Coordinates of N, CA and C in Angstrom, one line a residue:
M219 N 13.0 6.5 -16.0 CA 11.3 7.1 -16.6 C 10.2 5.6 -16.1
T220 N 9.1 5.8 -15.4 CA 8.3 5.3 -15.9 C 7.8 5.6 -16.8
D221 N 6.9 3.3 -17.2 CA 6.4 3.2 -18.7 C 5.3 4.0 -18.3
P222 N 3.9 4.9 -18.9 CA 2.8 4.6 -18.4 C 2.1 4.2 -18.9
Y223 N 2.2 3.2 -19.7 CA 1.2 2.9 -20.3 C 0.8 1.5 -18.6
E224 N 2.2 0.6 -18.6 CA 2.0 0.5 -17.1 C 1.6 1.0 -15.8
T225 N 2.6 2.4 -15.9 CA 1.5 2.5 -14.8 C -0.7 2.9 -14.8
L226 N -0.6 3.6 -15.8 CA -1.4 3.6 -16.7 C -2.6 1.4 -15.3
G227 N -2.2 0.6 -16.0 CA -1.7 -1.3 -16.4 C -3.0 -1.1 -17.9
V228 N -2.8 -0.3 -18.3 CA -2.9 0.0 -20.1 C -1.8 -0.4 -21.2
S229 N -3.5 -1.6 -22.3 CA -1.9 -1.8 -23.9 C -1.0 -1.3 -24.0
K230 N -0.6 -0.8 -25.0 CA -0.4 0.0 -25.8 C -1.1 0.5 -26.7
D231 N -1.9 -0.5 -27.5 CA -3.0 -0.4 -28.1 C -4.3 0.3 -27.7
A232 N -4.4 0.7 -26.4 CA -5.6 0.8 -26.1 C -6.3 2.6 -26.1
S233 N -7.5 1.9 -26.1 CA -8.3 3.3 -26.9 C -7.9 4.4 -26.4
P234 N -8.5 6.2 -26.5 CA -9.1 6.5 -25.8 C -9.3 6.6 -24.2
A235 N -10.4 6.0 -24.6 CA -11.3 5.5 -23.7 C -11.5 4.4 -22.9
D236 N -10.2 3.2 -22.7 CA -9.6 3.4 -22.1 C -8.5 3.5 -21.1
I237 N -8.0 4.4 -22.3 CA -6.7 5.4 -21.1 C -7.4 6.1 -19.6
K238 N -8.8 6.2 -20.0 CA -9.6 7.4 -18.9 C -10.2 6.8 -18.6
R239 N -11.0 5.3 -18.6 CA -11.7 3.5 -17.7 C -10.4 3.8 -17.4
A240 N -9.2 4.1 -17.2 CA -8.2 2.7 -16.4 C -7.4 4.2 -15.7
Y241 N -7.5 4.9 -15.6 CA -7.6 6.5 -15.5 C -8.2 7.0 -14.0
R242 N -9.4 6.6 -14.3 CA -11.6 7.5 -13.6 C -10.5 6.0 -12.0
N243 N -11.1 4.4 -12.6 CA -10.9 3.5 -11.2 C -9.1 3.8 -10.4
A244 N -8.5 3.6 -11.8 CA -6.8 3.8 -10.6 C -7.6 5.3 -9.6
A245 N -7.0 6.0 -10.2 CA -7.3 7.3 -9.8 C -7.8 7.3 -8.1
K246 N -9.2 7.1 -8.0 CA -10.0 6.8 -7.5 C -9.6 6.7 -5.7
K247 N -8.8 5.3 -6.2 CA -8.3 4.9 -5.3 C -6.7 5.0 -4.9
A248 N -6.2 5.1 -5.7 CA -4.7 6.8 -5.1 C -5.2 7.9 -4.2
H249 N -6.5 8.7 -4.6 CA -6.3 9.5 -4.3 C -6.0 10.5 -3.1
P250 N -5.1 11.0 -2.4 CA -4.6 11.7 -1.2 C -5.7 12.1 -0.2
D251 N -7.6 12.2 -0.8 CA -8.8 12.4 -0.3 C -9.2 11.1 0.0
A252 N -9.0 9.6 -1.0 CA -9.5 9.0 0.0 C -8.5 7.7 0.4
G253 N -7.5 8.7 1.1 CA -6.6 8.2 1.9 C -4.9 6.5 0.8
G254 N -5.5 7.3 0.3 CA -4.6 6.6 -1.3 C -3.0 7.8 -0.9
D255 N -2.3 7.1 -1.6 CA -0.5 7.8 -1.9 C -0.5 8.5 -2.6
P256 N 0.0 10.0 -1.9 CA -0.2 10.9 -3.4 C 1.2 10.9 -4.2
A257 N 2.3 9.8 -4.2 CA 3.2 10.1 -5.2 C 3.3 9.1 -6.0
A258 N 1.6 8.0 -6.0 CA 1.4 7.2 -7.0 C 0.3 8.1 -8.1
F259 N -0.9 9.1 -6.7 CA -1.1 9.7 -7.1 C -0.7 10.5 -8.7
H260 N 0.4 10.6 -8.0 CA 1.8 12.2 -8.9 C 2.0 11.2 -10.0
A261 N 1.9 9.5 -10.0 CA 2.6 9.3 -11.4 C 1.0 8.9 -11.8
L262 N 0.1 8.5 -11.9 CA -0.6 8.6 -12.3 C -1.5 9.5 -13.7
Q263 N -1.2 10.9 -12.7 CA -1.6 12.1 -13.5 C -0.4 12.1 -14.6
R264 N 1.1 12.1 -14.4 CA 1.7 12.1 -15.5 C 1.4 11.2 -16.4
A265 N 0.8 10.2 -16.6 CA 0.4 9.5 -17.7 C -0.1 8.7 -18.7
H266 N -1.0 9.7 -17.3 CA -2.5 10.3 -18.7 C -3.1 11.7 -19.1
D267 N -1.5 12.2 -18.0 CA -0.9 13.5 -19.5 C -1.1 12.9 -20.3
V268 N 0.2 12.0 -20.7 CA 0.6 11.7 -21.8 C 0.2 11.4 -22.5
L269 N -1.1 10.6 -22.3 CA -1.6 9.2 -23.3 C -2.8 9.8 -23.3
S270 N -3.6 10.6 -23.2 CA -4.5 11.1 -23.3 C -4.6 12.0 -23.9
D271 N -3.3 12.4 -24.2 CA -2.5 13.3 -25.8 C -1.9 13.4 -26.9
A272 N -2.4 13.2 -28.2 CA -2.3 12.7 -28.9 C -1.3 13.2 -29.8
E273 N -0.9 13.7 -29.6 CA -0.2 14.3 -30.2 C 1.4 13.5 -29.6
R274 N 1.0 13.8 -27.9 CA 2.4 13.2 -27.0 C 2.5 11.8 -27.0
R275 N 1.7 11.6 -26.6 CA 0.9 9.6 -27.1 C 2.2 9.4 -28.3
A276 N 1.9 10.1 -29.5 CA 3.1 8.9 -30.1 C 4.6 10.0 -30.8
R277 N 4.6 10.9 -29.6 CA 5.8 11.4 -29.9 C 6.7 10.7 -29.0
Y278 N 5.7 9.6 -27.3 CA 6.1 8.8 -26.0 C 6.4 7.8 -26.7
D279 N 6.0 7.1 -28.4 CA 5.4 5.5 -28.8 C 7.0 6.1 -29.5
E280 N 7.6 6.6 -30.2 CA 8.7 6.9 -31.6 C 9.9 7.4 -29.8
T281 N 10.0 8.0 -30.0 CA 11.4 8.7 -28.9 C 11.9 8.0 -27.4
G282 N 9.9 7.2 -26.6 CA 9.9 7.8 -24.9 C 10.2 8.6 -24.4
D283 N 10.1 10.1 -25.1 CA 9.5 11.6 -24.9 C 9.0 11.4 -23.6
M284 N 8.6 11.2 -22.7 CA 7.1 11.7 -21.9 C 6.5 13.2 -22.8
G285 N 7.7 14.3 -22.5 CA 7.3 15.6 -22.8 C 6.3 15.8 -21.7
D286 N 7.0 15.6 -20.9 CA 6.3 15.4 -19.6 C 6.7 17.5 -18.3
T287 N 5.6 17.4 -18.6 CA 5.6 19.2 -17.5 C 5.8 19.0 -15.9
R288 N 4.9 17.8 -15.8 CA 4.8 17.7 -14.3 C 6.7 17.2 -13.8
A289 N 7.0 16.8 -14.3 CA 8.6 16.5 -14.2 C 9.7 17.1 -13.7
Q290 N 8.8 18.1 -14.8 CA 9.8 19.3 -14.9 C 10.0 20.5 -14.5
D291 N 9.1 20.0 -13.1 CA 8.6 20.9 -11.7 C 9.0 19.6 -10.3
P292 N 11.1 19.1 -10.5 CA 10.8 18.7 -9.2 C 10.5 17.9 -7.7
N293 N 9.6 19.4 -7.5 CA 9.5 19.5 -6.1 C 7.3 19.2 -6.6
A294 N 6.8 18.9 -7.5 CA 5.2 18.9 -7.7 C 4.9 17.8 -6.8
A295 N 5.0 16.9 -6.8 CA 5.2 15.2 -6.8 C 5.2 15.2 -4.3
A296 N 6.4 15.7 -4.8 CA 6.4 15.8 -3.0 C 5.1 17.1 -2.4
L297 N 5.6 18.4 -3.1 CA 4.3 19.4 -2.6 C 2.6 18.9 -2.4
T298 N 2.5 17.5 -3.6 CA 1.3 16.7 -3.4 C 1.4 16.3 -2.2
I299 N 2.5 15.2 -1.9 CA 1.8 15.1 0.0 C 1.8 15.6 0.7
I300 N 2.4 17.1 0.6 CA 2.7 17.8 2.0 C 1.3 18.2 1.5
G301 N 1.2 18.4 0.3 CA -1.6 18.8 0.1 C -2.3 18.7 0.6
G302 N -1.9 17.0 0.9 CA -2.2 15.6 1.8 C -2.7 16.3 2.7
L303 N -1.4 16.7 3.5 CA -1.7 16.6 5.2 C -1.7 17.5 5.7
V304 N -1.6 19.0 4.7 CA -2.9 20.4 4.7 C -4.2 19.5 4.5
D305 N -4.6 19.4 3.9 CA -5.7 18.7 3.8 C -6.3 17.7 5.4
E306 N -5.4 17.4 5.5 CA -6.0 16.4 7.6 C -6.0 17.6 8.0
L307 N -4.7 18.7 8.3 CA -5.2 19.5 9.3 C -6.1 19.9 9.8
T308 N -6.3 20.4 8.6 CA -7.6 21.1 7.7 C -9.6 20.7 8.8
N309 N -8.3 19.1 8.6 CA -9.7 18.4 9.3 C -9.1 18.4 11.0
Q310 N -8.4 18.4 11.4 CA -8.0 18.3 12.9 C -7.9 19.7 13.6
I311 N -8.2 20.9 12.4 CA -8.5 21.6 12.9 C -9.7 22.0 13.5
I312 N -10.7 22.1 12.5 CA -12.2 21.5 13.2 C -12.1 21.0 14.6
M313 N -11.3 19.6 14.7 CA -12.1 18.8 15.3 C -11.7 19.1 16.8
D314 N -10.0 20.1 16.9 CA -9.5 19.8 18.8 C -9.2 21.6 18.7
D315 N -10.2 21.9 19.2 CA -10.0 22.3 20.4 C -8.5 23.0 21.0
N316 N -7.6 22.3 20.8 CA -6.2 22.9 21.4 C -5.0 22.8 20.7
I317 N -5.5 22.5 19.3 CA -4.1 22.3 18.4 C -3.6 22.9 18.4
E318 N -3.5 24.0 17.6 CA -2.6 25.5 18.7 C -1.5 25.3 19.0
H319 N -1.9 23.8 20.6 CA -1.0 24.0 21.6 C 0.5 22.9 20.6
I320 N 0.0 22.2 19.7 CA 0.9 21.2 19.6 C 1.8 21.3 18.5
D321 N 2.8 21.1 17.8 CA 4.2 21.9 17.4 C 3.5 20.2 16.2
L322 N 2.1 21.2 15.2 CA 1.7 21.3 13.6 C 3.0 20.6 12.8
A323 N 4.2 21.3 12.6 CA 5.0 21.1 11.7 C 6.5 19.8 12.1
A324 N 6.7 19.7 13.5 CA 7.4 18.0 13.5 C 5.5 17.0 13.3
R325 N 4.5 17.3 13.2 CA 3.2 16.6 14.2 C 3.6 16.3 11.8
M326 N 4.1 16.5 11.0 CA 3.8 16.5 9.6 C 5.5 15.6 9.0
R327 N 5.9 16.5 9.7 CA 7.8 15.1 9.4 C 7.5 14.2 9.5
N328 N 7.0 14.1 11.7 CA 6.9 12.5 11.8 C 6.1 11.7 10.8
K329 N 4.7 12.3 10.3 CA 3.5 11.1 8.8 C 4.6 11.1 8.4
V330 N 5.2 11.8 7.3 CA 5.9 11.1 5.9 C 7.5 11.0 6.2
K331 N 7.9 10.6 8.0 CA 9.2 10.2 8.0 C 8.7 8.5 8.4
S332 N 7.3 8.3 8.7 CA 6.2 7.0 9.1 C 6.0 6.3 8.2
K333 N 5.8 7.4 7.0 CA 5.5 6.0 5.8 C 6.5 6.3 4.9
I334 N 7.7 6.7 5.3 CA 9.1 6.3 4.2 C 9.6 5.1 5.0
A335 N 9.4 4.8 6.4 CA 9.4 3.6 6.9 C 8.4 3.2 6.3
S336 N 7.4 2.7 6.0 CA 6.0 1.7 5.9 C 6.6 1.0 4.1
I337 N 7.5 2.7 3.6 CA 7.2 2.5 2.8 C 9.0 0.6 2.5
R338 N 9.8 1.0 2.8 CA 11.0 0.8 3.4 C 11.2 -0.9 4.1
E339 N 9.7 -0.7 5.1 CA 9.3 -2.2 5.3 C 9.1 -3.2 3.5
D340 N 7.9 -2.7 2.9 CA 6.8 -3.3 2.0 C 8.0 -3.5 1.5
Q341 N 9.4 -2.9 0.6 CA 9.9 -3.0 -0.1 C 11.3 -4.4 0.5
E342 N 11.3 -4.5 1.6 CA 12.5 -5.7 1.6 C 11.4 -6.9 1.9
Q343 N 10.1 -6.6 2.1 CA 9.4 -7.9 2.5 C 9.2 -8.2 0.5
A344 N 9.6 -7.2 -0.4 CA 9.9 -7.8 -2.0 C 10.1 -8.4 -1.7
R345 N 11.4 -7.4 -2.0 CA 12.9 -7.8 -2.3 C 13.1 -9.5 -1.2
N346 N 12.5 -10.1 -0.5 CA 12.8 -10.7 0.7 C 11.5 -12.2 -1.0
F347 N 10.3 -11.7 -0.7 CA 9.7 -12.7 -2.3 C 10.1 -12.6 -2.8
E348 N 11.6 -12.2 -3.2 CA 11.3 -12.8 -5.2 C 12.4 -13.3 -4.8
K349 N 13.2 -12.9 -4.0 CA 15.0 -14.3 -3.7 C 14.7 -15.3 -3.2
K350 N 13.8 -15.4 -2.4 CA 12.6 -17.1 -2.5 C 12.6 -17.6 -3.1
A351 N 11.2 -16.6 -4.8 CA 9.8 -17.3 -5.9 C 11.7 -17.0 -7.0
V352 N 12.2 -16.4 -7.5 CA 14.0 -16.9 -7.9 C 13.8 -18.2 -8.3
A353 N 15.0 -19.1 -6.2 CA 15.1 -20.2 -5.6 C 13.7 -21.4 -6.6
V354 N 12.6 -21.5 -6.2 CA 11.3 -21.9 -6.1 C 11.1 -22.4 -7.3
R355 N 11.8 -20.9 -8.1 CA 11.6 -21.2 -9.9 C 12.1 -22.2 -10.3
K356 N 13.8 -21.9 -9.8 CA 14.7 -23.4 -10.6 C 13.9 -24.4 -10.6
R357 N 13.3 -25.3 -9.5 CA 13.3 -26.6 -9.7 C 12.1 -26.6 -10.0
F358 N 10.9 -25.2 -11.0 CA 10.4 -25.9 -11.6 C 10.3 -26.2 -13.1
K359 N 10.1 -27.3 -13.7 CA 10.2 -27.3 -15.1 C 9.3 -28.2 -15.9
A360 N 9.0 -28.2 -17.2 CA 7.8 -29.1 -17.4 C 8.6 -30.2 -17.8
K361 N 7.6 -31.4 -18.0 CA 7.8 -33.2 -18.5 C 8.1 -32.7 -20.2
K362 N 7.2 -32.4 -20.4 CA 7.2 -31.6 -21.7 C 6.3 -30.7 -22.6
G363 N 5.4 -30.6 -22.0 CA 5.2 -29.1 -22.2 C 5.3 -27.9 -22.8
P364 N 4.9 -26.9 -22.4 CA 4.7 -25.7 -22.0 C 5.3 -25.5 -20.3
D365 N 6.1 -25.3 -19.4 CA 6.6 -24.7 -18.5 C 4.9 -23.6 -17.9
Y366 N 4.0 -23.9 -18.0 CA 2.9 -22.3 -17.6 C 3.7 -21.9 -16.4
V367 N 4.0 -23.0 -15.2 CA 4.1 -22.3 -13.5 C 5.1 -21.4 -13.9
G368 N 5.9 -22.7 -13.6 CA 7.1 -21.9 -14.0 C 7.4 -20.2 -14.7
Q369 N 6.6 -19.9 -16.3 CA 6.0 -18.7 -16.2 C 5.3 -18.0 -15.4
M370 N 4.3 -18.8 -14.9 CA 3.7 -17.5 -14.1 C 4.1 -16.9 -12.8
L371 N 5.1 -17.8 -11.9 CA 6.1 -17.8 -11.5 C 7.1 -17.0 -11.7
D372 N 7.9 -16.2 -12.8 CA 8.9 -15.2 -13.3 C 8.2 -14.1 -13.4
A373 N 6.8 -14.0 -14.1 CA 5.8 -12.9 -13.9 C 5.0 -12.5 -12.2
K374 N 5.5 -13.4 -11.3 CA 5.6 -13.0 -10.3 C 6.6 -12.3 -10.0
V375 N 7.9 -13.0 -10.7 CA 9.7 -11.9 -9.8 C 9.3 -11.1 -10.5
E376 N 8.7 -10.2 -11.6 CA 9.1 -9.2 -12.2 C 8.4 -7.9 -11.3
A377 N 7.1 -9.0 -10.9 CA 5.7 -7.7 -10.4 C 6.9 -7.6 -9.1
C378 N 7.4 -8.2 -8.2 CA 8.2 -8.1 -7.5 C 9.4 -6.8 -7.7
K379 N 10.5 -6.7 -8.7 CA 11.0 -5.9 -9.9 C 10.5 -5.1 -9.4
A380 N 9.5 -4.2 -9.9 CA 8.5 -3.3 -10.2 C 8.2 -3.0 -8.9
A381 N 8.1 -3.5 -8.4 CA 7.6 -3.3 -7.0 C 8.8 -2.1 -6.1
V382 N 9.1 -2.7 -5.9 CA 11.1 -3.0 -5.9 C 11.3 -1.3 -5.5
K383 N 11.7 -0.8 -7.4 CA 11.5 0.0 -8.5 C 11.5 1.9 -8.0
N384 N 9.5 0.8 -7.9 CA 8.1 1.4 -7.3 C 8.9 2.3 -6.4
A385 N 9.1 1.5 -4.7 CA 9.6 2.1 -3.3 C 10.0 2.8 -3.7
D386 N 11.0 3.1 -4.5 CA 12.7 3.5 -4.4 C 12.1 4.6 -4.9
Q387 N 11.0 6.0 -6.2 CA 10.7 6.5 -6.1 C 9.9 7.5 -5.3
Q388 N 9.1 6.1 -5.0 CA 8.1 6.8 -3.7 C 9.2 7.4 -3.1
I389 N 10.4 6.0 -1.9 CA 11.3 6.9 -0.9 C 12.0 8.5 -2.0
A390 N 11.9 8.3 -2.7 CA 12.4 9.5 -3.0 C 11.8 11.1 -3.2
V391 N 11.0 11.0 -3.3 CA 9.5 11.9 -2.9 C 8.9 11.7 -1.8
Y392 N 9.1 11.7 -1.9 CA 9.0 11.5 0.1 C 10.2 12.2 1.2
E393 N 11.1 11.3 0.7 CA 12.1 12.4 1.4 C 12.4 13.5 0.4
R394 N 12.5 14.6 -0.1 CA 11.8 15.8 -1.1 C 10.8 16.4 -0.1
A395 N 9.1 15.5 0.2 CA 8.7 16.5 0.9 C 9.4 16.3 2.4
L396 N 10.3 15.9 3.3 CA 10.8 15.9 4.2 C 12.0 16.9 4.3
E397 N 12.6 17.5 3.5 CA 13.7 18.6 2.8 C 12.7 19.6 2.9
L398 N 12.1 19.4 2.4 CA 10.7 21.0 1.9 C 9.6 21.0 3.2
L399 N 9.4 19.9 4.3 CA 8.8 20.9 5.9 C 9.5 20.5 6.9
A400 N 11.4 20.6 6.1 CA 12.6 21.0 7.2 C 12.3 22.1 7.5
D401 N 12.5 23.9 6.3 CA 11.5 24.3 6.0 C 10.3 25.2 6.6
V402 N 10.2 24.4 7.1 CA 8.4 25.0 8.8 C 9.3 24.9 9.2
H403 N 8.2 25.6 10.1 CA 8.2 26.1 12.1 C 6.9 26.0 12.4
F404 N 6.2 25.6 13.3 CA 5.6 25.6 13.6 C 5.4 26.4 15.2
D405 N 5.2 27.7 16.3 CA 5.2 28.3 16.9 C 3.8 27.3 17.7
A406 N 3.9 26.8 18.4 CA 3.0 26.6 19.2 C 2.8 26.8 20.4
A407 N 1.6 26.8 20.9 CA 1.4 28.3 22.1 C 1.1 27.4 23.1
K408 N 1.8 27.5 24.7 CA 1.9 27.2 25.2 C 0.1 26.9 25.9
A409 N 1.0 25.2 26.5 CA -1.2 24.9 27.3 C -1.4 25.9 28.4
D410 N -2.5 26.5 28.2 CA -2.6 27.5 29.7 C -3.8 26.3 30.0
P411 N -3.1 26.2 32.5 CA -3.5 25.3 32.7 C -4.9 24.5 33.4
Y412 N -4.8 26.8 33.6 CA -6.5 27.2 33.6 C -7.3 26.7 33.0
R413 N -7.2 26.0 31.5 CA -8.2 26.3 30.4 C -8.9 24.8 30.6
T414 N -9.8 24.4 30.0 CA -11.2 23.6 30.5 C -11.5 23.6 28.7
P415 N -10.4 22.0 28.7 CA -11.1 21.8 26.9 C -12.7 21.3 27.2
S416 N -14.1 21.7 25.9 CA -15.0 22.4 25.9 C -15.7 21.3 25.6
H417 N -14.9 20.3 25.6 CA -15.4 19.0 25.2 C -15.6 18.2 27.1
R418 N -14.6 18.7 27.8 CA -15.2 19.0 29.6 C -16.0 19.5 29.4
L419 N -16.4 20.8 29.7 CA -17.4 21.4 30.2 C -18.7 20.3 29.3
D420 N -18.1 19.8 27.7 CA -19.9 19.9 28.0 C -20.3 18.3 28.7
A421 N -19.7 17.2 29.3 CA -19.7 16.1 29.5 C -19.6 16.9 31.6
E422 N -18.8 17.1 32.1 CA -19.6 17.9 33.2 C -20.9 19.5 33.1
A423 N -21.2 19.6 32.3 CA -22.5 20.0 31.9 C -23.6 18.3 32.3
Y424 N -23.4 17.4 30.8 CA -24.3 16.4 30.9 C -24.8 15.8 32.6
F425 N -23.4 15.7 33.5 CA -24.1 14.8 34.7 C -24.8 15.6 35.5
A426 N -24.3 16.7 35.5 CA -23.9 17.7 36.7 C -26.3 17.9 36.4
S427 N -26.4 18.0 34.9 CA -28.0 17.4 34.7 C -29.1 16.7 34.8
A428 N -27.5 15.2 34.2 CA -28.2 14.0 35.3 C -29.1 14.0 37.3
F429 N -27.9 14.2 37.4 CA -28.1 14.5 39.3 C -28.7 15.6 39.5
R430 N -29.4 16.4 38.7 CA -30.3 17.6 39.1 C -31.8 16.3 38.8
D431 N -32.1 16.2 37.7 CA -33.1 15.1 37.1 C -33.3 13.7 38.3
V432 N -32.0 13.9 38.8 CA -32.4 11.7 40.0 C -33.0 13.1 41.0
F433 N -32.2 14.1 41.3 CA -32.0 15.0 42.6 C -33.8 15.1 43.1
R434 N -34.4 15.5 41.9 CA -35.6 16.6 41.2 C -37.1 14.7 41.6
G435 N -36.6 14.1 41.1 CA -36.8 12.7 41.0 C -36.9 12.2 42.0
S436 N -36.6 12.7 43.6 CA -36.5 12.2 44.5 C -37.3 12.1 46.1

């Protein structure tokens, strides 16, 4: 279970105003409409739900129980991801006259697969950094005073461990989204070889007009 305080980046004695401010700042970057990660945005929503409610926050502080209504639906985060894909699709419908000829269900699944691959790559880099950082950390020692450099490296290692764990959670959500999309079929229309795209007609009209202007001027 993710610590809501860590998710929002606030201390356990944070005020309601601090929590609200932290959520707004993080949500702006993580929101799917802004190109953020739907899984991370869902985690922020969960954390804010708990910490913005005095009773639920007190219960979490005492028992660790988030009383998480969002988490009760295992598909909630996955559906947030799919919702982001549908938003992208809406823009494509407006811009692409031939979109009905593309297998849009397959395109959505491929986007999710690509995201999973990207997360796994970042996760592997974090693991490699952690391994190297631990080896380097062992060679740092303070001669007399506190080992400030070593402590800072310890913090970096812990951040890497958290990133690896968070990546596992993100992958699980995206894989669930992929499972849900496996049931989606798109009946792509057959391409019409005699149809000329509207943007091509516009270009042809432009050049025809330009040539007419040239001949009129000659």
